[in-house]
Amino acid sequence: MEKVLFLLVVFALFVMLGYWFLTKQYKGLHNKRLLFLPLILCIGFIAGCGSGQESVSIEEMQAENKDLQLSVAEIEEEVEELLSKIEEYEELLDERKELIATQEKEIESLSNEASLEKLEEKDEEIAQLKKEINSNEADLENNNVTIQSLEKQVKKLTEAESTAQVTETSSELETESSCPAGTISINTASFHELQGIHQIGPDRAQQIIDMRSSPFSSYSSLTRISGIGDKRVVEIEQQGIICFD
């Protein structure tokens, strides 16, 4: 493409030089503006080539976008195939468990045969069944190891949770003991004890219990309770029996 453009520019220059030479030789040619006509044609051709390249680049981008969409679709298909394989393996494991039980029954029945000839004929079959049982038992043992590991993790989490609950209970007891006599600890008091506070009835007492995940720290925090505004907070504070420890 670059070589073609270069040849067109050279051709236009030659045409302009030839036309200029003719105007010098023949004074009757006065329309010197025609000198620029070849140059204008070359510029228009170059602009057309540029727009063509832009359209080509847009088409390439669209093609790449289609390729990406196809890649995403292929990945989704691979994921679906993997999920189906997982389901197949789970079904195969269940089948192996059933096979172990069946094979054990078959071995027991074969072992109880009274005839030695029949036992000799079944020796190879029993040996093969034992190999399959050993293989399946190895798979089950691996699964049991995994289950035991998970059970240990659950036990650790349970112990940690119990420790946290004991710590929380201890802190609540310390909080209760830190309040002076004759006061009501709003963060630990019972449903009935809370109703001893001014403006606190059964509904608001239940609200206080439900909101204890974020403890009350001051009288101003009582505005979180439905129906308690600044005016009622002042009245409750004047009563002076709430402990925020």
Coordinates of C-alpha atoms in Angstrom, one line a residue:
M1 CA 0.0 0.0 0.0
E2 CA 2.8 2.4 0.9
K3 CA 4.6 1.7 -2.5
V4 CA 1.4 2.5 -4.4
L5 CA 0.9 5.8 -2.6
F6 CA 4.5 6.7 -3.3
L7 CA 4.1 6.0 -7.0
L8 CA 0.9 8.0 -7.2
V9 CA 2.6 11.0 -5.6
V10 CA 5.5 10.8 -8.0
F11 CA 3.1 10.5 -10.9
A12 CA 1.2 13.6 -9.7
L13 CA 4.4 15.6 -9.5
F14 CA 5.4 14.6 -13.0
V15 CA 2.0 15.7 -14.3
M16 CA 2.3 19.1 -12.6
L17 CA 5.8 19.6 -14.0
G18 CA 4.6 18.7 -17.5
Y19 CA 1.6 21.0 -17.2
W20 CA 3.9 23.8 -16.0
F21 CA 6.2 23.3 -18.9
L22 CA 3.3 23.5 -21.3
T23 CA 2.2 26.8 -19.8
K24 CA 5.7 28.2 -20.4
Q25 CA 5.8 27.0 -24.0
Y26 CA 2.3 28.0 -24.9
K27 CA 1.2 31.2 -23.3
G28 CA -2.4 30.4 -24.3
L29 CA -2.7 28.1 -21.3
H30 CA -3.8 30.5 -18.6
N31 CA -5.7 28.2 -16.2
K32 CA -2.8 27.4 -13.9
R33 CA -5.1 26.2 -11.2
L34 CA -5.2 22.9 -13.1
L35 CA -1.7 22.4 -11.8
F36 CA -3.1 21.4 -8.4
L37 CA -5.7 19.0 -9.9
P38 CA -3.4 15.8 -9.8
L39 CA -2.3 16.7 -6.3
I40 CA -5.9 17.0 -5.1
L41 CA -6.8 13.6 -6.6
C42 CA -3.8 12.0 -4.8
I43 CA -4.8 13.5 -1.5
G44 CA -8.4 12.2 -2.0
F45 CA -7.1 8.8 -2.8
I46 CA -4.9 8.8 0.3
A47 CA -7.8 9.8 2.5
G48 CA -9.9 7.0 1.1
C49 CA -7.2 4.5 1.8
G50 CA -7.0 5.8 5.4
S51 CA -10.8 5.4 6.0
G52 CA -10.5 1.9 4.5
Q53 CA -7.8 1.0 7.0
E54 CA -10.0 2.3 9.8
S55 CA -12.9 0.1 8.6
V56 CA -10.5 -2.9 8.4
S57 CA -9.4 -2.2 12.0
I58 CA -13.0 -2.1 13.2
E59 CA -13.7 -5.4 11.5
E60 CA -10.7 -6.9 13.2
M61 CA -11.9 -5.7 16.6
Q62 CA -15.3 -7.2 15.9
A63 CA -13.7 -10.5 14.9
E64 CA -11.6 -10.5 18.1
N65 CA -14.8 -9.8 20.1
K66 CA -16.5 -12.8 18.5
D67 CA -13.4 -15.0 19.3
L68 CA -13.6 -13.9 22.9
Q69 CA -17.3 -14.7 23.1
L70 CA -16.6 -18.1 21.6
S71 CA -13.8 -18.7 24.2
V72 CA -16.2 -17.8 27.1
A73 CA -18.8 -20.2 25.7
E74 CA -16.1 -23.0 25.5
I75 CA -15.0 -22.3 29.1
E76 CA -18.6 -22.6 30.3
E77 CA -19.0 -25.9 28.4
E78 CA -15.8 -27.2 30.1
V79 CA -17.2 -26.2 33.5
E80 CA -20.4 -28.0 32.8
E81 CA -18.5 -31.1 31.7
L82 CA -16.4 -31.0 34.9
L83 CA -19.6 -30.7 37.1
S84 CA -21.1 -33.7 35.3
K85 CA -17.9 -35.7 35.9
I86 CA -18.0 -34.8 39.6
E87 CA -21.5 -36.1 39.7
E88 CA -20.4 -39.3 37.9
Y89 CA -17.6 -39.9 40.4
E90 CA -20.0 -39.4 43.3
E91 CA -22.3 -42.0 41.8
L92 CA -19.4 -44.3 41.2
L93 CA -18.4 -44.1 44.8
D94 CA -21.9 -45.0 45.9
E95 CA -21.8 -47.9 43.5
R96 CA -18.5 -49.1 44.9
K97 CA -19.9 -49.1 48.4
E98 CA -22.8 -51.2 47.3
L99 CA -20.4 -53.5 45.4
I100 CA -18.3 -54.0 48.5
A101 CA -21.4 -55.1 50.5
T102 CA -22.4 -57.5 47.6
Q103 CA -18.9 -58.9 47.2
E104 CA -18.6 -59.6 51.0
K105 CA -21.9 -61.5 50.9
E106 CA -20.7 -63.4 47.9
I107 CA -17.4 -64.3 49.6
E108 CA -19.3 -65.5 52.7
S109 CA -21.6 -67.7 50.6
L110 CA -18.6 -69.1 48.7
S111 CA -16.7 -69.8 51.9
N112 CA -19.7 -71.8 53.2
E113 CA -19.7 -74.2 50.2
A114 CA -19.5 -77.7 51.4
S115 CA -17.9 -79.1 48.2
L116 CA -14.1 -78.7 47.9
E117 CA -14.3 -78.9 44.1
K118 CA -16.6 -75.9 44.0
L119 CA -14.3 -74.0 46.4
E120 CA -11.3 -74.7 44.1
E121 CA -13.3 -73.4 41.1
K122 CA -14.2 -70.3 43.0
D123 CA -10.7 -69.6 44.4
E124 CA -9.7 -67.3 41.5
E125 CA -13.0 -65.5 41.7
I126 CA -12.6 -65.0 45.4
A127 CA -9.1 -63.7 45.0
Q128 CA -10.3 -61.2 42.4
L129 CA -13.1 -60.1 44.6
K130 CA -10.7 -59.6 47.5
K131 CA -8.5 -57.4 45.3
E132 CA -11.5 -55.3 44.3
I133 CA -12.6 -55.1 48.0
N134 CA -9.1 -54.0 49.1
S135 CA -9.1 -51.3 46.4
N136 CA -12.5 -50.0 47.4
E137 CA -11.6 -50.2 51.1
A138 CA -8.6 -48.0 50.3
D139 CA -10.9 -45.4 48.7
L140 CA -13.2 -45.5 51.7
E141 CA -10.2 -45.2 54.1
N142 CA -9.1 -42.0 52.3
N143 CA -12.6 -40.7 52.6
N144 CA -12.6 -41.5 56.3
V145 CA -9.3 -39.6 56.8
T146 CA -10.9 -36.6 55.1
I147 CA -14.0 -36.9 57.3
Q148 CA -11.9 -37.2 60.5
S149 CA -9.9 -34.1 59.5
L150 CA -13.1 -32.1 59.0
E151 CA -14.5 -33.4 62.3
K152 CA -11.3 -32.1 64.1
Q153 CA -11.8 -28.7 62.5
V154 CA -15.4 -28.6 63.6
K155 CA -14.4 -29.6 67.2
K156 CA -11.8 -26.8 67.3
L157 CA -14.4 -24.3 66.1
T158 CA -16.9 -25.6 68.7
E159 CA -14.3 -25.3 71.5
A160 CA -13.4 -21.8 70.4
E161 CA -17.1 -20.8 70.4
S162 CA -17.6 -22.2 73.9
T163 CA -14.6 -20.3 75.1
A164 CA -15.9 -17.1 73.6
Q165 CA -19.3 -17.7 75.3
V166 CA -17.7 -18.3 78.6
T167 CA -15.6 -15.1 78.2
E168 CA -18.8 -13.2 77.2
T169 CA -20.7 -14.6 80.3
S170 CA -17.8 -13.6 82.6
S171 CA -17.7 -10.1 81.2
E172 CA -21.4 -9.8 81.6
L173 CA -21.1 -10.9 85.3
E174 CA -18.3 -8.4 85.8
T175 CA -20.5 -5.7 84.2
E176 CA -23.4 -6.6 86.5
S177 CA -21.2 -6.4 89.6
S178 CA -19.7 -3.1 88.6
C179 CA -23.1 -1.3 88.8
P180 CA -23.9 0.3 92.2
A181 CA -26.8 -0.9 94.3
G182 CA -30.2 0.4 93.4
T183 CA -29.4 0.9 89.8
I184 CA -30.5 -1.1 86.7
S185 CA -27.8 -2.2 84.2
I186 CA -29.5 -1.5 80.9
N187 CA -27.2 -3.8 79.0
T188 CA -27.7 -6.9 81.3
A189 CA -31.0 -6.4 83.1
S190 CA -33.9 -8.8 82.6
F191 CA -37.1 -8.1 80.8
H192 CA -39.0 -7.3 84.0
E193 CA -36.1 -5.3 85.6
L194 CA -36.0 -3.0 82.6
Q195 CA -39.6 -2.0 83.1
G196 CA -38.5 -0.4 86.4
I197 CA -37.0 2.4 84.3
H198 CA -39.1 5.5 83.6
Q199 CA -40.9 5.5 80.2
I200 CA -39.9 1.8 79.6
G201 CA -42.8 -0.6 79.2
P202 CA -42.9 -4.2 77.9
D203 CA -42.5 -3.2 74.2
R204 CA -39.5 -0.9 74.8
A205 CA -38.0 -3.4 77.2
Q206 CA -38.0 -6.0 74.4
Q207 CA -36.5 -3.4 72.0
I208 CA -33.6 -2.8 74.5
I209 CA -32.9 -6.6 74.7
D210 CA -33.0 -6.9 70.9
M211 CA -30.5 -4.0 70.4
R212 CA -27.9 -5.3 72.9
S213 CA -25.6 -6.4 70.1
S214 CA -24.6 -2.7 70.2
P215 CA -24.6 -1.9 73.9
F216 CA -26.0 1.4 75.2
S217 CA -23.2 3.6 76.4
S218 CA -25.0 6.8 77.6
Y219 CA -28.4 8.5 78.0
S220 CA -28.1 10.0 74.6
S221 CA -27.9 6.5 73.1
L222 CA -31.5 5.8 74.4
T223 CA -32.9 7.7 71.4
R224 CA -32.3 4.4 69.5
I225 CA -35.4 3.1 71.3
S226 CA -38.7 3.7 69.4
G227 CA -40.7 6.5 70.9
I228 CA -37.8 7.9 73.1
G229 CA -36.9 11.4 72.1
D230 CA -34.6 14.0 73.7
K231 CA -37.4 15.2 76.1
R232 CA -38.0 11.7 77.4
V233 CA -34.3 11.1 77.7
V234 CA -34.0 14.1 80.1
E235 CA -36.9 12.6 82.2
I236 CA -35.1 9.2 82.3
E237 CA -31.8 10.8 83.2
Q238 CA -33.5 12.7 86.1
Q239 CA -34.7 9.4 87.5
G240 CA -31.0 8.4 87.7
I241 CA -31.3 4.6 88.1
I242 CA -29.7 3.5 84.8
C243 CA -26.2 2.0 84.8
F244 CA -24.3 1.8 81.5
D245 CA -21.3 -0.3 82.7

